[in-house]
mmCIF file of C-alpha atoms and ligand atoms in Angstrom:
data_model
loop_
_atom_site.group_PDB
_atom_site.id
_atom_site.type_symbol
_atom_site.label_atom_id
_atom_site.label_comp_id
_atom_site.label_asym_id
_atom_site.label_seq_id
_atom_site.Cartn_x
_atom_site.Cartn_y
_atom_site.Cartn_z
ATOM 1 C CA MET A 1 89.910 109.930 120.506
ATOM 2 C CA THR A 2 92.105 107.466 118.602
ATOM 3 C CA ALA A 3 90.438 105.982 115.520
ATOM 4 C CA THR A 4 90.387 102.238 114.943
ATOM 5 C CA ILE A 5 90.662 100.754 111.477
ATOM 6 C CA THR A 6 90.333 97.171 110.345
ATOM 7 C CA ALA A 7 92.830 95.319 108.182
ATOM 8 C CA PHE A 8 93.455 91.786 106.922
ATOM 9 C CA ALA A 9 94.852 89.450 109.603
ATOM 10 C CA THR A 10 96.503 87.619 106.701
ATOM 11 C CA SER A 11 96.644 89.838 103.640
ATOM 12 C CA PRO A 12 96.721 88.033 100.280
ATOM 13 C CA ASP A 13 99.577 90.296 99.190
ATOM 14 C CA ARG A 14 101.672 89.225 102.210
ATOM 15 C CA GLY A 15 102.526 92.764 103.220
ATOM 16 C CA ALA A 16 103.347 94.235 99.808
ATOM 17 C CA GLY A 17 101.341 97.361 100.645
ATOM 18 C CA LEU A 18 98.488 96.712 98.241
ATOM 19 C CA ALA A 19 95.581 96.093 100.628
ATOM 20 C CA ARG A 20 93.469 99.206 100.993
ATOM 21 C CA ASP A 21 94.099 99.800 104.707
ATOM 22 C CA MET A 22 97.431 101.141 103.411
ATOM 23 C CA ARG A 23 95.617 104.294 102.239
ATOM 24 C CA LEU A 24 94.331 104.997 105.750
ATOM 25 C CA ARG A 25 97.617 104.162 107.449
ATOM 26 C CA TRP A 26 99.393 106.512 105.036
ATOM 27 C CA ALA A 27 96.892 109.321 105.670
ATOM 28 C CA PHE A 28 97.272 108.974 109.461
ATOM 29 C CA GLU A 29 101.048 108.993 109.111
ATOM 30 C CA GLU A 30 100.969 112.129 106.934
ATOM 31 C CA ILE A 31 99.102 114.051 109.630
ATOM 32 C CA GLY A 32 100.937 112.476 112.552
ATOM 33 C CA GLN A 33 97.851 110.962 114.141
ATOM 34 C CA PRO A 34 98.026 107.629 115.974
ATOM 35 C CA TYR A 35 95.516 104.942 114.998
ATOM 36 C CA ASP A 36 94.594 101.504 116.268
ATOM 37 C CA VAL A 37 94.236 98.490 114.008
ATOM 38 C CA ARG A 38 91.894 95.554 114.538
ATOM 39 C CA LEU A 39 92.918 92.611 112.399
ATOM 40 C CA VAL A 40 90.129 90.475 110.966
ATOM 41 C CA SER A 41 90.145 87.108 109.243
ATOM 42 C CA PHE A 42 88.256 86.516 105.991
ATOM 43 C CA ALA A 43 85.626 84.607 107.976
ATOM 44 C CA GLU A 44 85.207 87.446 110.494
ATOM 45 C CA MET A 45 84.792 89.972 107.679
ATOM 46 C CA LYS A 46 81.640 88.184 106.572
ATOM 47 C CA GLN A 47 80.094 87.984 110.063
ATOM 48 C CA PRO A 48 77.283 90.333 111.151
ATOM 49 C CA ALA A 49 79.535 92.233 113.556
ATOM 50 C CA HIS A 50 81.830 93.298 110.713
ATOM 51 C CA ARG A 51 78.994 93.780 108.235
ATOM 52 C CA ALA A 52 77.536 96.282 110.694
ATOM 53 C CA LEU A 53 80.649 98.365 109.935
ATOM 54 C CA ASN A 54 80.867 97.513 106.241
ATOM 55 C CA PRO A 55 77.751 95.937 104.683
ATOM 56 C CA PHE A 56 79.938 94.429 101.934
ATOM 57 C CA GLY A 57 82.067 92.527 104.436
ATOM 58 C CA GLN A 58 85.312 94.175 103.389
ATOM 59 C CA ILE A 59 88.247 95.990 104.934
ATOM 60 C CA PRO A 60 89.170 98.656 105.793
ATOM 61 C CA THR A 61 86.628 100.175 108.149
ATOM 62 C CA TYR A 62 87.009 103.193 110.409
ATOM 63 C CA GLU A 63 85.578 103.826 113.869
ATOM 64 C CA GLU A 64 86.021 107.015 115.829
ATOM 65 C CA GLY A 65 83.765 108.008 118.712
ATOM 66 C CA GLY A 66 80.244 107.193 117.612
ATOM 67 C CA LEU A 67 81.077 107.175 113.900
ATOM 68 C CA ALA A 68 81.681 104.057 111.788
ATOM 69 C CA LEU A 69 82.624 104.376 108.104
ATOM 70 C CA PHE A 70 83.666 102.227 105.185
ATOM 71 C CA GLU A 71 85.038 103.133 101.704
ATOM 72 C CA THR A 72 88.579 104.433 101.699
ATOM 73 C CA GLY A 73 87.729 107.621 99.814
ATOM 74 C CA SER A 74 85.089 108.586 102.346
ATOM 75 C CA ILE A 75 87.258 107.646 105.308
ATOM 76 C CA ILE A 76 90.164 109.739 104.063
ATOM 77 C CA MET A 77 87.795 112.635 103.467
ATOM 78 C CA GLN A 78 86.646 112.326 107.085
ATOM 79 C CA ILE A 79 90.231 112.220 108.364
ATOM 80 C CA ALA A 80 91.092 115.237 106.165
ATOM 81 C CA ARG A 81 88.086 117.170 107.475
ATOM 82 C CA SER A 82 89.109 116.540 111.080
ATOM 83 C CA HIS A 83 92.830 117.298 110.728
ATOM 84 C CA PRO A 84 94.801 119.820 108.698
ATOM 85 C CA GLY A 85 97.363 118.666 106.152
ATOM 86 C CA LEU A 86 95.560 116.369 103.724
ATOM 87 C CA LEU A 87 93.447 118.809 101.706
ATOM 88 C CA PRO A 88 94.123 122.441 100.699
ATOM 89 C CA ASP A 89 92.304 125.198 102.620
ATOM 90 C CA GLU A 90 91.602 127.291 99.522
ATOM 91 C CA PRO A 91 88.084 126.256 98.409
ATOM 92 C CA ASN A 92 88.775 125.744 94.693
ATOM 93 C CA ALA A 93 92.011 123.846 95.303
ATOM 94 C CA ARG A 94 90.167 121.743 97.875
ATOM 95 C CA ALA A 95 87.400 120.973 95.394
ATOM 96 C CA ARG A 96 89.950 119.953 92.754
ATOM 97 C CA ALA A 97 91.757 117.646 95.182
ATOM 98 C CA ILE A 98 88.448 116.024 96.117
ATOM 99 C CA THR A 99 87.684 115.621 92.410
ATOM 100 C CA TRP A 100 90.938 113.692 92.002
ATOM 101 C CA MET A 101 90.033 111.483 94.959
ATOM 102 C CA PHE A 102 86.814 110.577 93.164
ATOM 103 C CA ALA A 103 88.674 110.132 89.881
ATOM 104 C CA ALA A 104 91.080 107.746 91.583
ATOM 105 C CA VAL A 105 88.351 105.396 92.816
ATOM 106 C CA SER A 106 85.783 105.729 90.055
ATOM 107 C CA THR A 107 87.790 106.328 86.876
ATOM 108 C CA VAL A 108 91.338 105.051 87.418
ATOM 109 C CA GLU A 109 90.784 102.143 89.798
ATOM 110 C CA GLN A 110 88.055 100.438 87.802
ATOM 111 C CA PRO A 111 90.195 99.117 84.884
ATOM 112 C CA ILE A 112 92.965 98.156 87.326
ATOM 113 C CA VAL A 113 90.594 96.061 89.423
ATOM 114 C CA GLU A 114 89.291 94.564 86.185
ATOM 115 C CA TYR A 115 92.855 93.615 85.269
ATOM 116 C CA GLN A 116 93.454 92.002 88.673
ATOM 117 C CA ASN A 117 90.233 90.049 88.414
ATOM 118 C CA ALA A 118 91.175 88.880 84.904
ATOM 119 C CA LYS A 119 94.589 87.804 86.122
ATOM 120 C CA LEU A 120 93.617 86.192 89.418
ATOM 121 C CA LEU A 121 90.133 84.843 88.773
ATOM 122 C CA GLU A 122 89.792 84.280 85.031
ATOM 123 C CA SER A 123 93.209 83.107 83.811
ATOM 124 C CA ASN A 124 91.985 79.520 83.392
ATOM 125 C CA LYS A 125 89.110 80.523 81.067
ATOM 126 C CA SER A 126 89.372 79.623 77.392
ATOM 127 C CA TRP A 127 88.995 83.278 76.406
ATOM 128 C CA ALA A 128 91.437 84.710 78.971
ATOM 129 C CA GLY A 129 94.334 85.194 76.529
ATOM 130 C CA GLU A 130 92.134 86.958 74.034
ATOM 131 C CA ARG A 131 90.605 89.285 76.612
ATOM 132 C CA MET A 132 93.726 90.362 78.519
ATOM 133 C CA PRO A 133 95.098 92.779 75.859
ATOM 134 C CA MET A 134 91.775 94.675 75.900
ATOM 135 C CA VAL A 135 91.790 94.823 79.697
ATOM 136 C CA LYS A 136 95.344 96.178 79.698
ATOM 137 C CA ASP A 137 94.526 98.732 77.000
ATOM 138 C CA ARG A 138 91.767 100.118 79.226
ATOM 139 C CA ILE A 139 94.401 100.805 81.867
ATOM 140 C CA ARG A 140 96.602 102.462 79.228
ATOM 141 C CA ASP A 141 93.696 104.643 78.194
ATOM 142 C CA ARG A 142 93.532 106.060 81.744
ATOM 143 C CA PHE A 143 97.304 106.262 82.150
ATOM 144 C CA ASN A 144 97.689 108.106 78.832
ATOM 145 C CA ALA A 145 95.357 110.805 80.127
ATOM 146 C CA LEU A 146 96.934 110.899 83.576
ATOM 147 C CA SER A 147 100.440 111.058 82.163
ATOM 148 C CA ALA A 148 99.495 113.968 79.906
ATOM 149 C CA TYR A 149 97.814 115.832 82.784
ATOM 150 C CA LEU A 150 100.626 115.200 85.265
ATOM 151 C CA GLY A 151 103.449 116.215 82.922
ATOM 152 C CA ASP A 152 106.446 117.133 85.040
ATOM 153 C CA ALA A 153 104.402 118.206 88.058
ATOM 154 C CA GLU A 154 105.453 116.927 91.460
ATOM 155 C CA TRP A 155 101.919 116.120 92.622
ATOM 156 C CA ILE A 156 98.602 115.820 90.828
ATOM 157 C CA ASP A 157 97.242 119.277 91.686
ATOM 158 C CA GLY A 158 99.503 121.662 93.562
ATOM 159 C CA ASP A 159 100.791 120.548 96.941
ATOM 160 C CA PHE A 160 100.753 116.910 98.057
ATOM 161 C CA SER A 161 97.266 115.980 99.241
ATOM 162 C CA ALA A 162 94.857 113.124 99.905
ATOM 163 C CA ALA A 163 94.338 113.031 96.128
ATOM 164 C CA ASP A 164 97.919 111.796 95.733
ATOM 165 C CA ILE A 165 97.417 109.142 98.410
ATOM 166 C CA MET A 166 94.386 107.782 96.595
ATOM 167 C CA LEU A 167 95.820 108.004 93.080
ATOM 168 C CA VAL A 168 99.211 106.537 93.918
ATOM 169 C CA HIS A 169 97.774 103.638 95.872
ATOM 170 C CA VAL A 170 95.259 102.865 93.147
ATOM 171 C CA MET A 171 97.977 102.867 90.484
ATOM 172 C CA LEU A 172 100.373 100.734 92.519
ATOM 173 C CA ARG A 173 98.021 97.835 92.013
ATOM 174 C CA ALA A 174 98.744 97.968 88.269
ATOM 175 C CA ARG A 175 102.430 97.224 88.865
ATOM 176 C CA SER A 176 102.194 93.517 88.056
ATOM 177 C CA SER A 177 100.796 94.397 84.616
ATOM 178 C CA GLY A 178 104.122 95.981 83.591
ATOM 179 C CA ILE A 179 102.194 98.985 82.260
ATOM 180 C CA LEU A 180 103.560 101.457 84.804
ATOM 181 C CA GLU A 181 107.005 101.194 83.235
ATOM 182 C CA GLU A 182 105.561 102.532 79.982
ATOM 183 C CA TYR A 183 104.951 105.889 81.718
ATOM 184 C CA PRO A 184 108.187 107.377 83.118
ATOM 185 C CA ASN A 185 106.468 110.439 84.627
ATOM 186 C CA ILE A 186 103.832 108.309 86.389
ATOM 187 C CA SER A 187 106.549 105.941 87.635
ATOM 188 C CA ALA A 188 108.534 108.913 88.960
ATOM 189 C CA TYR A 189 105.385 110.319 90.624
ATOM 190 C CA ILE A 190 104.759 107.002 92.379
ATOM 191 C CA ALA A 191 108.412 106.741 93.420
ATOM 192 C CA ARG A 192 108.252 110.267 94.888
ATOM 193 C CA ALA A 193 105.188 109.326 96.887
ATOM 194 C CA GLN A 194 106.715 106.085 98.108
ATOM 195 C CA ALA A 195 109.822 107.962 99.256
ATOM 196 C CA ARG A 196 107.740 110.030 101.685
ATOM 197 C CA PRO A 197 108.519 109.115 105.300
ATOM 198 C CA ALA A 198 104.781 108.766 106.000
ATOM 199 C CA TYR A 199 104.412 106.204 103.223
ATOM 200 C CA GLN A 200 107.436 104.296 104.528
ATOM 201 C CA ARG A 201 106.021 104.171 108.056
ATOM 202 C CA ALA A 202 102.626 103.006 106.802
ATOM 203 C CA PHE A 203 104.228 100.352 104.616
ATOM 204 C CA ALA A 204 106.354 99.100 107.514
ATOM 205 C CA ALA A 205 103.297 98.875 109.762
ATOM 206 C CA GLN A 206 101.373 96.850 107.190
ATOM 207 C CA LEU A 207 104.360 94.598 106.513
ATOM 208 C CA ALA A 208 104.784 94.007 110.253
ATOM 209 C CA VAL A 209 101.330 92.395 110.308
ATOM 210 C CA ALA A 210 102.370 89.922 107.601
ATOM 211 C CA THR A 211 105.649 89.232 109.354
ATOM 212 C CA ALA A 212 103.901 88.557 112.668
ATOM 213 C CA ALA A 213 101.435 86.278 110.886
ATOM 214 C CA GLY A 214 104.355 84.247 109.548
ATOM 215 C CA THR A 215 103.784 85.133 105.911
ATOM 216 C CA THR A 216 106.510 86.673 103.813
ATOM 217 C CA GLN A 217 106.521 89.544 101.410
ATOM 218 C CA PRO A 218 106.850 88.531 97.764
ATOM 219 C CA ALA A 219 109.970 89.680 95.918
HETATM 220 N N1 LIG B 1 85.758 100.428 97.514
HETATM 221 C C1 LIG B 1 86.227 99.833 98.743
HETATM 222 C C2 LIG B 1 87.193 100.788 99.446
HETATM 223 O O1 LIG B 1 87.857 101.600 98.774
HETATM 224 O O2 LIG B 1 87.277 100.762 100.692
HETATM 225 C C3 LIG B 1 86.877 98.488 98.386
HETATM 226 C C4 LIG B 1 87.247 97.704 99.621
HETATM 227 C C5 LIG B 1 87.911 96.383 99.218
HETATM 228 O O3 LIG B 1 87.884 95.962 98.051
HETATM 229 N N2 LIG B 1 88.490 95.711 100.213
HETATM 230 C C6 LIG B 1 89.172 94.458 99.954
HETATM 231 C C7 LIG B 1 88.452 93.326 100.666
HETATM 232 O O4 LIG B 1 88.018 93.488 101.769
HETATM 233 C C8 LIG B 1 90.575 94.506 100.532
HETATM 234 S S1 LIG B 1 91.629 95.541 99.661
HETATM 235 N N3 LIG B 1 88.380 92.169 100.012
HETATM 236 C C9 LIG B 1 87.824 90.980 100.590
HETATM 237 C C10 LIG B 1 86.435 90.685 100.115
HETATM 238 O O5 LIG B 1 85.867 91.454 99.329
HETATM 239 O O6 LIG B 1 85.940 89.636 100.537
HETATM 240 C C11 LIG B 1 91.691 94.651 98.113
HETATM 241 C C12 LIG B 1 92.912 93.843 97.939
HETATM 242 C C13 LIG B 1 92.873 92.507 98.031
HETATM 243 C C14 LIG B 1 94.003 91.770 97.754
HETATM 244 C C15 LIG B 1 95.145 92.418 97.391
HETATM 245 N N4 LIG B 1 96.308 91.685 97.089
HETATM 246 O O7 LIG B 1 96.348 90.484 97.270
HETATM 247 O O8 LIG B 1 97.265 92.267 96.588
HETATM 248 C C16 LIG B 1 95.193 93.773 97.312
HETATM 249 C C17 LIG B 1 94.052 94.490 97.589
#
């Protein structure tokens, strides 16, 4: 049965690939599975029908057969459990990849979301200028560790896996901070991931939504 995900009808990033449905689209493309997309407006996301799928009124959600899920990490785990190709078969390698999926959302993403909130929601506060360097340094703290761990490796732990999908997409949202450029090996890792045909197809599909909605992608 084809899964259905939800995505922004009009994404705030205008198709730049930053909304989190990108993670699911990319995972489906990696394993060659078709998926349906139901676009929702901001108002619809807060209605009971959508909150029945995601109590927090957010996208993306995932429906397949009788199962409805939210949280990108959990959804990708479900996709990976149902189809080969996203997680290693060897138990220890699989456990490590899952660990990196958790690290992506709980350890790496947190300071990046904090940065975006500071930039988008708090820039008019009197203390914004004073706070921003601390917020950015918290991202650097994570990137220092990631950069050291990654070294010259192609992917975060062995072969490409769902861990790379999660990590790369999380880190992409730090691009506007300029911090990524401080880490050549992380930048190269992200570029490698973005060069994957599956990423390109997922990106094109998300951009097509913005194009159809009449919004344009920022430069
Ligand atoms: N932990 C959840 C998960 O991983 O699934 C987080 C889900 C989430 O934050 N969803 C966001 C959402 O629904 C969309 S992706 N927000 C609306 C709301 O909370 O009311 C976040 C996002 C928003 C905007 C941009 N952008 O403009 O670049 C990028 C990403």
